[in-house]
Coordinates of C-alpha atoms and ligand atoms in Angstrom, one line a residue:
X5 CA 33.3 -23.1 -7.6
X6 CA 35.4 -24.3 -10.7
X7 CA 32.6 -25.9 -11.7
X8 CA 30.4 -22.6 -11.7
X9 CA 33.4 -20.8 -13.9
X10 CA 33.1 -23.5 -15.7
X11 CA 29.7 -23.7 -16.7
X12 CA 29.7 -19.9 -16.8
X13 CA 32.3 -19.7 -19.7
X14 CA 31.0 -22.5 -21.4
X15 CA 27.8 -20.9 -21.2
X16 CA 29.4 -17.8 -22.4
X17 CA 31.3 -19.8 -25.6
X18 CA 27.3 -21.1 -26.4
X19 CA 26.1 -17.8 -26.7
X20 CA 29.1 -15.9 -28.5
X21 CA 28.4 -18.9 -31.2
X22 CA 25.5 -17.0 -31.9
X23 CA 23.5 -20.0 -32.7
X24 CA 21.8 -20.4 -29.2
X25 CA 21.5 -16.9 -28.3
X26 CA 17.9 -15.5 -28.3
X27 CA 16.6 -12.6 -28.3
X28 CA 12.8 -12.1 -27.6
X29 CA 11.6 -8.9 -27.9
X30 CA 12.0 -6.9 -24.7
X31 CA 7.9 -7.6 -24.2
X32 CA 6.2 -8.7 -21.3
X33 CA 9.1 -9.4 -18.8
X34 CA 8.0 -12.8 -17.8
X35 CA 5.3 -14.3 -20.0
X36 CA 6.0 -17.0 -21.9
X37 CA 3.7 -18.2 -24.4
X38 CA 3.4 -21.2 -26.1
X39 CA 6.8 -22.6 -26.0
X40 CA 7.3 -25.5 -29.1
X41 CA 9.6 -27.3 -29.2
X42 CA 10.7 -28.9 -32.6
X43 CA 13.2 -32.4 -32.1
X44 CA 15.1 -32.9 -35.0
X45 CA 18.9 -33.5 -35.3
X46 CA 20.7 -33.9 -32.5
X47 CA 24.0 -32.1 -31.6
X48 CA 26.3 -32.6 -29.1
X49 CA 26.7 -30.2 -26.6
X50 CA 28.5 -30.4 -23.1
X51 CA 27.6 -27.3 -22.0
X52 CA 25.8 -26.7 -18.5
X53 CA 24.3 -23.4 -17.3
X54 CA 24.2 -23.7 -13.3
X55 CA 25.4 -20.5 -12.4
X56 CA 24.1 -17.9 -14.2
X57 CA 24.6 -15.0 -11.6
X58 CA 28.3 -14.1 -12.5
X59 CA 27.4 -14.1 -16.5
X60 CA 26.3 -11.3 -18.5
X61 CA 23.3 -12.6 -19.6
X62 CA 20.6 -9.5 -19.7
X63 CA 17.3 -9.8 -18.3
X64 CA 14.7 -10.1 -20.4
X65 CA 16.7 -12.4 -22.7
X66 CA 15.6 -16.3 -22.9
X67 CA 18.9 -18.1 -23.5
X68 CA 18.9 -21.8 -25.4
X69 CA 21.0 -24.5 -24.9
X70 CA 20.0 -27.5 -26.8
X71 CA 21.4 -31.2 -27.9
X72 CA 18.7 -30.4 -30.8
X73 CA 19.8 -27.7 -32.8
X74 CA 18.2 -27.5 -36.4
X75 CA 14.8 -27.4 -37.0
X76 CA 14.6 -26.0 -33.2
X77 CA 12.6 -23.0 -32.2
X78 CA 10.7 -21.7 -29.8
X79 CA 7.4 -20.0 -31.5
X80 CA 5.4 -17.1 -29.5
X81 CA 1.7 -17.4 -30.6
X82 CA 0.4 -15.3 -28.6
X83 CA 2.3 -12.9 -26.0
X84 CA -1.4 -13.3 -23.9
X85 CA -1.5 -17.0 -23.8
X86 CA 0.4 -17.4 -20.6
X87 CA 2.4 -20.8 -19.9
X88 CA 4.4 -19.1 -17.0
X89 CA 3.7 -15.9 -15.0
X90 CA 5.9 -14.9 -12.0
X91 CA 4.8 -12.3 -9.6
X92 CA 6.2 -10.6 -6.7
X93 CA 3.3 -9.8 -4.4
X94 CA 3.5 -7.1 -1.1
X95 CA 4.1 -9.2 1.1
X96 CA 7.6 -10.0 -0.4
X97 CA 6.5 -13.5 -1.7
X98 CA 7.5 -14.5 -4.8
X99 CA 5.5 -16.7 -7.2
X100 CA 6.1 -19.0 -10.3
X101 CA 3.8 -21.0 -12.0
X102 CA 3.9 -22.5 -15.3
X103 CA 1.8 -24.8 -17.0
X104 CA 2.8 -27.0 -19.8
X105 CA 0.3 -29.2 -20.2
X106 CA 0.3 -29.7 -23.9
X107 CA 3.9 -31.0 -24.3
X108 CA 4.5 -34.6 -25.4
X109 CA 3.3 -37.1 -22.8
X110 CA 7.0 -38.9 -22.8
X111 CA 8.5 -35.1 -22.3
X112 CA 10.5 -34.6 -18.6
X113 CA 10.4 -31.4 -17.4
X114 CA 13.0 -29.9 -14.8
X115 CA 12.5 -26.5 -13.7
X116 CA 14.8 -25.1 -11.3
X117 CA 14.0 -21.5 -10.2
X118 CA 17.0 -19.6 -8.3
X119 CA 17.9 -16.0 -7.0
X120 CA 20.8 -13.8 -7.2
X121 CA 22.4 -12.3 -4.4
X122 CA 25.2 -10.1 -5.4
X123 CA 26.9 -12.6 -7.8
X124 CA 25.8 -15.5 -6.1
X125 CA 22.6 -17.7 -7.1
X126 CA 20.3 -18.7 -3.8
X127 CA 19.0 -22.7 -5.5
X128 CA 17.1 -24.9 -3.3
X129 CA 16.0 -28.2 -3.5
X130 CA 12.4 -27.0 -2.7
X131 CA 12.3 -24.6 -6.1
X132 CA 12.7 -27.6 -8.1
X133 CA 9.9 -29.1 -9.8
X134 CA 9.3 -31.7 -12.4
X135 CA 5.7 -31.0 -12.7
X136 CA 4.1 -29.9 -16.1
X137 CA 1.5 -27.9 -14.5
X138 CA 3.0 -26.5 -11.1
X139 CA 4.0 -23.7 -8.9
X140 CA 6.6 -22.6 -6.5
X141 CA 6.7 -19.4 -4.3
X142 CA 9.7 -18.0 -2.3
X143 CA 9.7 -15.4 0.8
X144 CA 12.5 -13.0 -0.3
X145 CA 13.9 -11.5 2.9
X146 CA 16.6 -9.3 1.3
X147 CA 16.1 -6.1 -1.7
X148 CA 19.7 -7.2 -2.6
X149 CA 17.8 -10.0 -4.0
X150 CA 17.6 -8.4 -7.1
X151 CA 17.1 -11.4 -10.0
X152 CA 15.3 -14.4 -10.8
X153 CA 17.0 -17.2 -13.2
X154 CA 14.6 -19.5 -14.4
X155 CA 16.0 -22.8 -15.9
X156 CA 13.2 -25.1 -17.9
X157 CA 14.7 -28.3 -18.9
X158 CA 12.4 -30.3 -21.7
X159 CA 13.8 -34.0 -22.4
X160 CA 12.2 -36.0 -24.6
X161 CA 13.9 -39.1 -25.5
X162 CA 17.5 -38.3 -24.0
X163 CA 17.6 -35.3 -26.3
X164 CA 17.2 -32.1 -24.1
X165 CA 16.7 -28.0 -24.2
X166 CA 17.1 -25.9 -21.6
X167 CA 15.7 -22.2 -21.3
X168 CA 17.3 -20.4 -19.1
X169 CA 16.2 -16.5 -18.6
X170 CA 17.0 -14.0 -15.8
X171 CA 14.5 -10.9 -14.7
X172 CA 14.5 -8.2 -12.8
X173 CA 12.5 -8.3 -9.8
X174 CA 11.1 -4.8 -9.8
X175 CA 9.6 -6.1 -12.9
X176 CA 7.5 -8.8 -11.2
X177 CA 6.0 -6.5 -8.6
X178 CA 2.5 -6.6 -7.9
X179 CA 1.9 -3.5 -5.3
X180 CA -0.5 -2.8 -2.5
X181 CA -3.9 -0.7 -3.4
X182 CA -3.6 2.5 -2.6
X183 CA -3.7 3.5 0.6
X184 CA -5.2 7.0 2.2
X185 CA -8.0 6.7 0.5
X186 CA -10.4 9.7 1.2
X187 CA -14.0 10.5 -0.6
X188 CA -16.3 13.4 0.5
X189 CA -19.0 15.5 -1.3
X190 CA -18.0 19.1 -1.4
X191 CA -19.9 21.8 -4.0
X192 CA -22.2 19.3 -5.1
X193 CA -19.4 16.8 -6.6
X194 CA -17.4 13.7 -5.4
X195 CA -13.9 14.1 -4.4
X196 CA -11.4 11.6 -4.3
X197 CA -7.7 11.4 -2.7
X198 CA -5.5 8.8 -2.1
X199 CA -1.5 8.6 -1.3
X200 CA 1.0 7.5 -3.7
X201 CA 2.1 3.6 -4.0
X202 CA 5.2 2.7 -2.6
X203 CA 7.1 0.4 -5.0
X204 CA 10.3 -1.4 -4.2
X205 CA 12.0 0.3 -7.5
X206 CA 10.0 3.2 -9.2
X207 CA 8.6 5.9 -7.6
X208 CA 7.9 8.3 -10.0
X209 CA 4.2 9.4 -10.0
X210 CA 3.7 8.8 -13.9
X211 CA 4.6 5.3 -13.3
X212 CA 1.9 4.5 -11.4
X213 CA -1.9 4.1 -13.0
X214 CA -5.2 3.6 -10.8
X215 CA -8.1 2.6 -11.0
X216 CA -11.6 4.0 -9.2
X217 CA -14.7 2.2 -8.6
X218 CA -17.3 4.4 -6.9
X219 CA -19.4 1.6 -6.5
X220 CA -22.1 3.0 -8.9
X221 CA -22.5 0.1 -11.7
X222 CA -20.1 2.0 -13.7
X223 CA -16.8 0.5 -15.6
X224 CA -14.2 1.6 -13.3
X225 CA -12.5 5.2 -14.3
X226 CA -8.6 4.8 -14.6
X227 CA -6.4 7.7 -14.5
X228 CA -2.6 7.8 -14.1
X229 CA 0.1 10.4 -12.6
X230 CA -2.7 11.8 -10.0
X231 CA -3.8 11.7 -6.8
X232 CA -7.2 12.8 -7.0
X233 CA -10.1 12.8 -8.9
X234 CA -13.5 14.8 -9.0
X235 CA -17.0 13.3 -9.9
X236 CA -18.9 16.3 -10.8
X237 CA -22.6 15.2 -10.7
X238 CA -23.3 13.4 -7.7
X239 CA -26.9 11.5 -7.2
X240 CA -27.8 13.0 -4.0
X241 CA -29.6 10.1 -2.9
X242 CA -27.3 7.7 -3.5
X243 CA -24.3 6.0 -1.1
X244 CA -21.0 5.7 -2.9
X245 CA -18.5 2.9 -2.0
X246 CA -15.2 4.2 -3.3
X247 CA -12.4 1.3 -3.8
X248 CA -9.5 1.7 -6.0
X249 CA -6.5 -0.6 -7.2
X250 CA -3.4 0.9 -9.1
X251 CA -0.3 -1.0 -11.1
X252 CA 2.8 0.5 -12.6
X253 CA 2.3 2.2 -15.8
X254 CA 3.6 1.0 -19.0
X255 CA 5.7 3.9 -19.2
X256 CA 8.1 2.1 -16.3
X257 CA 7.1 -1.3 -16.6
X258 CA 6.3 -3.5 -19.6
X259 CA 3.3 -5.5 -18.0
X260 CA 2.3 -5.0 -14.7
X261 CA -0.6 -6.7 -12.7
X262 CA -3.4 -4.9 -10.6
X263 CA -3.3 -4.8 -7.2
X264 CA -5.9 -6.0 -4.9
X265 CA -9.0 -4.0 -4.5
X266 CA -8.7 -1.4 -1.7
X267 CA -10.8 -1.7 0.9
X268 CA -14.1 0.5 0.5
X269 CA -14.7 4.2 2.2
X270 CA -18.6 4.6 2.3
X271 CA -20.1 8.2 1.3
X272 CA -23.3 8.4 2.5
X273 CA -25.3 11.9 1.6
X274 CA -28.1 11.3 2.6
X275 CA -27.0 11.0 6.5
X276 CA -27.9 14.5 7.5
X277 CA -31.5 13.9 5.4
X278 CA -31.8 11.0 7.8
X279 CA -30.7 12.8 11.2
X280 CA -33.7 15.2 10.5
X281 CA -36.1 12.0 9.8
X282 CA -34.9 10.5 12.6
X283 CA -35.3 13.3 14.8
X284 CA -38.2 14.1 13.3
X285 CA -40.2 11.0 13.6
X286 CA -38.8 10.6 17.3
X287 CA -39.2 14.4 18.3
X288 CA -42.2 14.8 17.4
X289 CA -44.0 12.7 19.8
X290 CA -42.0 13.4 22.1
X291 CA -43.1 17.0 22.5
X292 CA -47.0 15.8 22.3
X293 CA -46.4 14.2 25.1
X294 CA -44.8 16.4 26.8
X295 CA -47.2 18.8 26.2
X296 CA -50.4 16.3 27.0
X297 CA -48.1 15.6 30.8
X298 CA -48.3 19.2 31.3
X299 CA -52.1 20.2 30.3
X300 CA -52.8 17.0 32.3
X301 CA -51.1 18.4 35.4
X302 CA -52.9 22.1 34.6
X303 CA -56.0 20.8 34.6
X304 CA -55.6 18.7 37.8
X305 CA -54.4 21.8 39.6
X306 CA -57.3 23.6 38.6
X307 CA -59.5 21.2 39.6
X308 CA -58.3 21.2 43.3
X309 CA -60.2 24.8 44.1
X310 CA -63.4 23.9 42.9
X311 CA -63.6 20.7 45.1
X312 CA -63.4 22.8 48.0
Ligands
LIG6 C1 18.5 -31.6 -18.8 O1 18.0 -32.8 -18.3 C2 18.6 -34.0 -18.8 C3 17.9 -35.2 -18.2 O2 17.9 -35.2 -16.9 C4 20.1 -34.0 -18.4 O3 20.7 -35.1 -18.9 C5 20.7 -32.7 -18.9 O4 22.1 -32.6 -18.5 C6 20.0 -31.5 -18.5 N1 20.6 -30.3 -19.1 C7 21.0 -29.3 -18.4 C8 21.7 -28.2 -19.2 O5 21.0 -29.3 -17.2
LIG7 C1 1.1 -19.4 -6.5 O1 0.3 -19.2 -7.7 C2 -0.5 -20.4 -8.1 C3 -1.2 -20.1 -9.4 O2 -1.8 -18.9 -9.4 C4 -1.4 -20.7 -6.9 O3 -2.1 -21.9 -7.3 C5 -0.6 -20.9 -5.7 O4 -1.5 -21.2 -4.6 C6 0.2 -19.8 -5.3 N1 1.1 -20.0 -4.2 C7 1.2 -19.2 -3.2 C8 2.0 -19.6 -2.0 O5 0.7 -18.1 -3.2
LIG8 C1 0.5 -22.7 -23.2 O1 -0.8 -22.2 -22.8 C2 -1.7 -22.1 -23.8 C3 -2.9 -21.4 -23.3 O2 -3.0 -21.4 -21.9 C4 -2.0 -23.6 -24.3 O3 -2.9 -23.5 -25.3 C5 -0.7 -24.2 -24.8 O4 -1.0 -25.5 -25.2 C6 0.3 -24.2 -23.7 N1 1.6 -24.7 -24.1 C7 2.1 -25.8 -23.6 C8 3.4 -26.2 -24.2 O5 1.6 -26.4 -22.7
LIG9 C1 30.6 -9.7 -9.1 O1 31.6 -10.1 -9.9 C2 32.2 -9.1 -10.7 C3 33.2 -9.8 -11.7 O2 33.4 -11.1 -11.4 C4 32.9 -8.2 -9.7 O3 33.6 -7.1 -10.4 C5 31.9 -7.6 -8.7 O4 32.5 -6.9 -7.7 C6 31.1 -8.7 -8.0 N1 30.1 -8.2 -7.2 C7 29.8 -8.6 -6.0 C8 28.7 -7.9 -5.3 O5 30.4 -9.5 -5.5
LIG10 C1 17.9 -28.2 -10.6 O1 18.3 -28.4 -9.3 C2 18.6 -29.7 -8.9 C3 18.9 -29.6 -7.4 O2 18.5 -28.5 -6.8 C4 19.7 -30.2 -9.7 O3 19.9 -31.6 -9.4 C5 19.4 -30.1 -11.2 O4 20.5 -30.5 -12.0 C6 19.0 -28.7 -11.6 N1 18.6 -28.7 -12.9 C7 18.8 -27.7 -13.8 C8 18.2 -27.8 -15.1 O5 19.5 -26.8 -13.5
LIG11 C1 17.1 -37.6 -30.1 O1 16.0 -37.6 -30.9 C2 16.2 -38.3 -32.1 C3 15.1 -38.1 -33.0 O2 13.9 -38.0 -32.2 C4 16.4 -39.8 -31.7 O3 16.6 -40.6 -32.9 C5 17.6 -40.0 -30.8 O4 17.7 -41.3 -30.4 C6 17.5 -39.0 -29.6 N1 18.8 -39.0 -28.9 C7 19.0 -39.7 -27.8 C8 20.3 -39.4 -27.2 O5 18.2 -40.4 -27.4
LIG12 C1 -1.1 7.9 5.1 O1 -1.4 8.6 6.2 C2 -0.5 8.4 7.2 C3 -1.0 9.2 8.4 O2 -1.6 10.4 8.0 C4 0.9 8.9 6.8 O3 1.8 8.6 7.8 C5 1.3 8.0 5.6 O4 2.5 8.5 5.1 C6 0.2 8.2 4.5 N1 0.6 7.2 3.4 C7 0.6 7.6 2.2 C8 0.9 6.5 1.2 O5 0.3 8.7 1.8

């Protein structure tokens, strides 16, 4: 517990310095690019950050603690260029993986991955890793689970920096494809419906986009803030396969990733067309012989009188 204070306030006096206190631009909430680290003079610095749920530290913010201090940087090439994504898919399971594969061969890397609840940070042995490439994934049982503190800890050469950064776990969700899908040809055109998302934060139909594959070779059509869509020329002859996928708009979330692929609903037009054909090509015969049984039978019964 004292320990935690601690560490909290030192982490605290670190970052009121100014000098270790970073922030990135409030971009994608948990992708990391290219993360180079420059050794050059070495500082000392006591400082430990093991409990970062009871400080202030925003999310979205990487923090810095370093026994390198000049000369040290963390550069962004490219905000694409992913060396750690973490996701929070619908079935509540949360995801790291990182992968810094680049990094000097004689480089250790800890990475400890924890959650707040309430003020306290859930750490466990098993969300500890010290491999460059490597993942780790977490069944969150609880919503008051609200934040995920990331601690990477580079150490080359008993010289050390730690990047520690805390985000919002809406932020990380990944949701379920829409469900309620419905397709069915009315006036000639395609009509789509489907139900809105459910999202463990927002839930406000513009923050949800979609996208609609009707299965005709087409690029997928994406729309956002609606729950239907019309295709107004529809090949009569052709069977559509409707699947859809939808993420959070940018308007609520700064990156969001797509959701699976819903499972297809089948539109087949042409299954009246086929009913006829079908009844057609069985009917038909059907009624021949029928009618060959009964001239059959005619013609036997009046054949009986002229035997006599
Ligand atoms: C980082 O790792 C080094 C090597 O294990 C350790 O000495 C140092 O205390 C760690 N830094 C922090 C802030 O945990
Ligand atoms: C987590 O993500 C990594 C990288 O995408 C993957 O290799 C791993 O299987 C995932 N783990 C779980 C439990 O989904
Ligand atoms: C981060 O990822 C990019 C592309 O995946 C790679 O080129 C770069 O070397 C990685 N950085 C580190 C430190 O591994
Ligand atoms: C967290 O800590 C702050 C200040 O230490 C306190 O005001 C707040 O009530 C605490 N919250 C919970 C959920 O314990
Ligand atoms: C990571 O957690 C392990 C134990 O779970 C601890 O020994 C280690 O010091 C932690 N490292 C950091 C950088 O917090
Ligand atoms: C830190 O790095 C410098 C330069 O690379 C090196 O001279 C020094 O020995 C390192 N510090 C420790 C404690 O090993
Ligand atoms: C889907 O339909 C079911 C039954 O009609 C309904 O209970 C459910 O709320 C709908 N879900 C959505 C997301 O619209």
């Amino acid at each position: 517990m004292c320990h935690c204070l601690q560490s909290s306030r030192a982490l605290s006096e670190w970052r009121d310095s100014g000098r270790y206190a970073m922030k990135m631009f409030p971009s994608h909430p948990i992708l990391w690019s290219s993360l180079l680290v420059l050794f050059a003079l070495q500082i000392e610095a006591e400082a430990d950050i093991s409990d970062v749920c009871q400080d202030t530290m925003s999310s979205d913010d990487i923090d810095v603690l370093s026994t390198l201090v000049k000369e040290h940087h963390v550069e962004i090439e490219n905000i694409h260029d992913t060396n750690l994504t973490c996701l929070l898919y619908p079935t509540n399971i949360l995801n790291c993986s990182w992968s810094f594969n680049t990094l000097h061969q004689d480089t250790q890397l800890f990475v400890n991955i924890s959650i707040c609840d309430g003020n306290k940070s859930v750490q466990s042995p098993d969300l500890s890793s010290e491999e460059k490439v490597g993942s780790r994934s977490l069944a969150l049982h609880d919503h008051k689970m609200s934040l995920l503190i990331l601690h990477f800890n580079f150490t080359l050469h008993g010289n050390w920096t730690v990047y520690a950064s805390k985000y919002d776990l809406n932020m990380l969700e990944v949701l379920s494809p829409p469900q309620n899908i419905s397709a069915s040809i009315k006036d000639g055109g395609l009509l789509v419906t489907w139900g809105s998302p459910h999202s463990r934060a927002d839930n406000d139909p513009f923050c949800f986009e979609y996208q609609l594959d009707m299965g005709d070779q087409e690029t997928p059509k994406e729309f956002s803030d609606q729950l239907s869509y019309r295709e107004p020329k529809v090949d009569p002859s052709s069977t559509y396969r409707v699947t859809m996928r939808t993420r959070k708009s940018n308007q609520c979330v700064e990156f969001s990733q797509w959701s699976e692929w819903s499972h297809a609903v089948t539109v087949e037009q042409s299954k009246l067309n086929n009913l006829v054909i079908v009844s057609i090509s069985l009917g038909i015969p059907m009624i021949l012989l029928a009618v060959l049984l009964l001239l059959r039978h005619q013609r036997y019964c009046f054949c009986l009188p002229l035997n006599n």
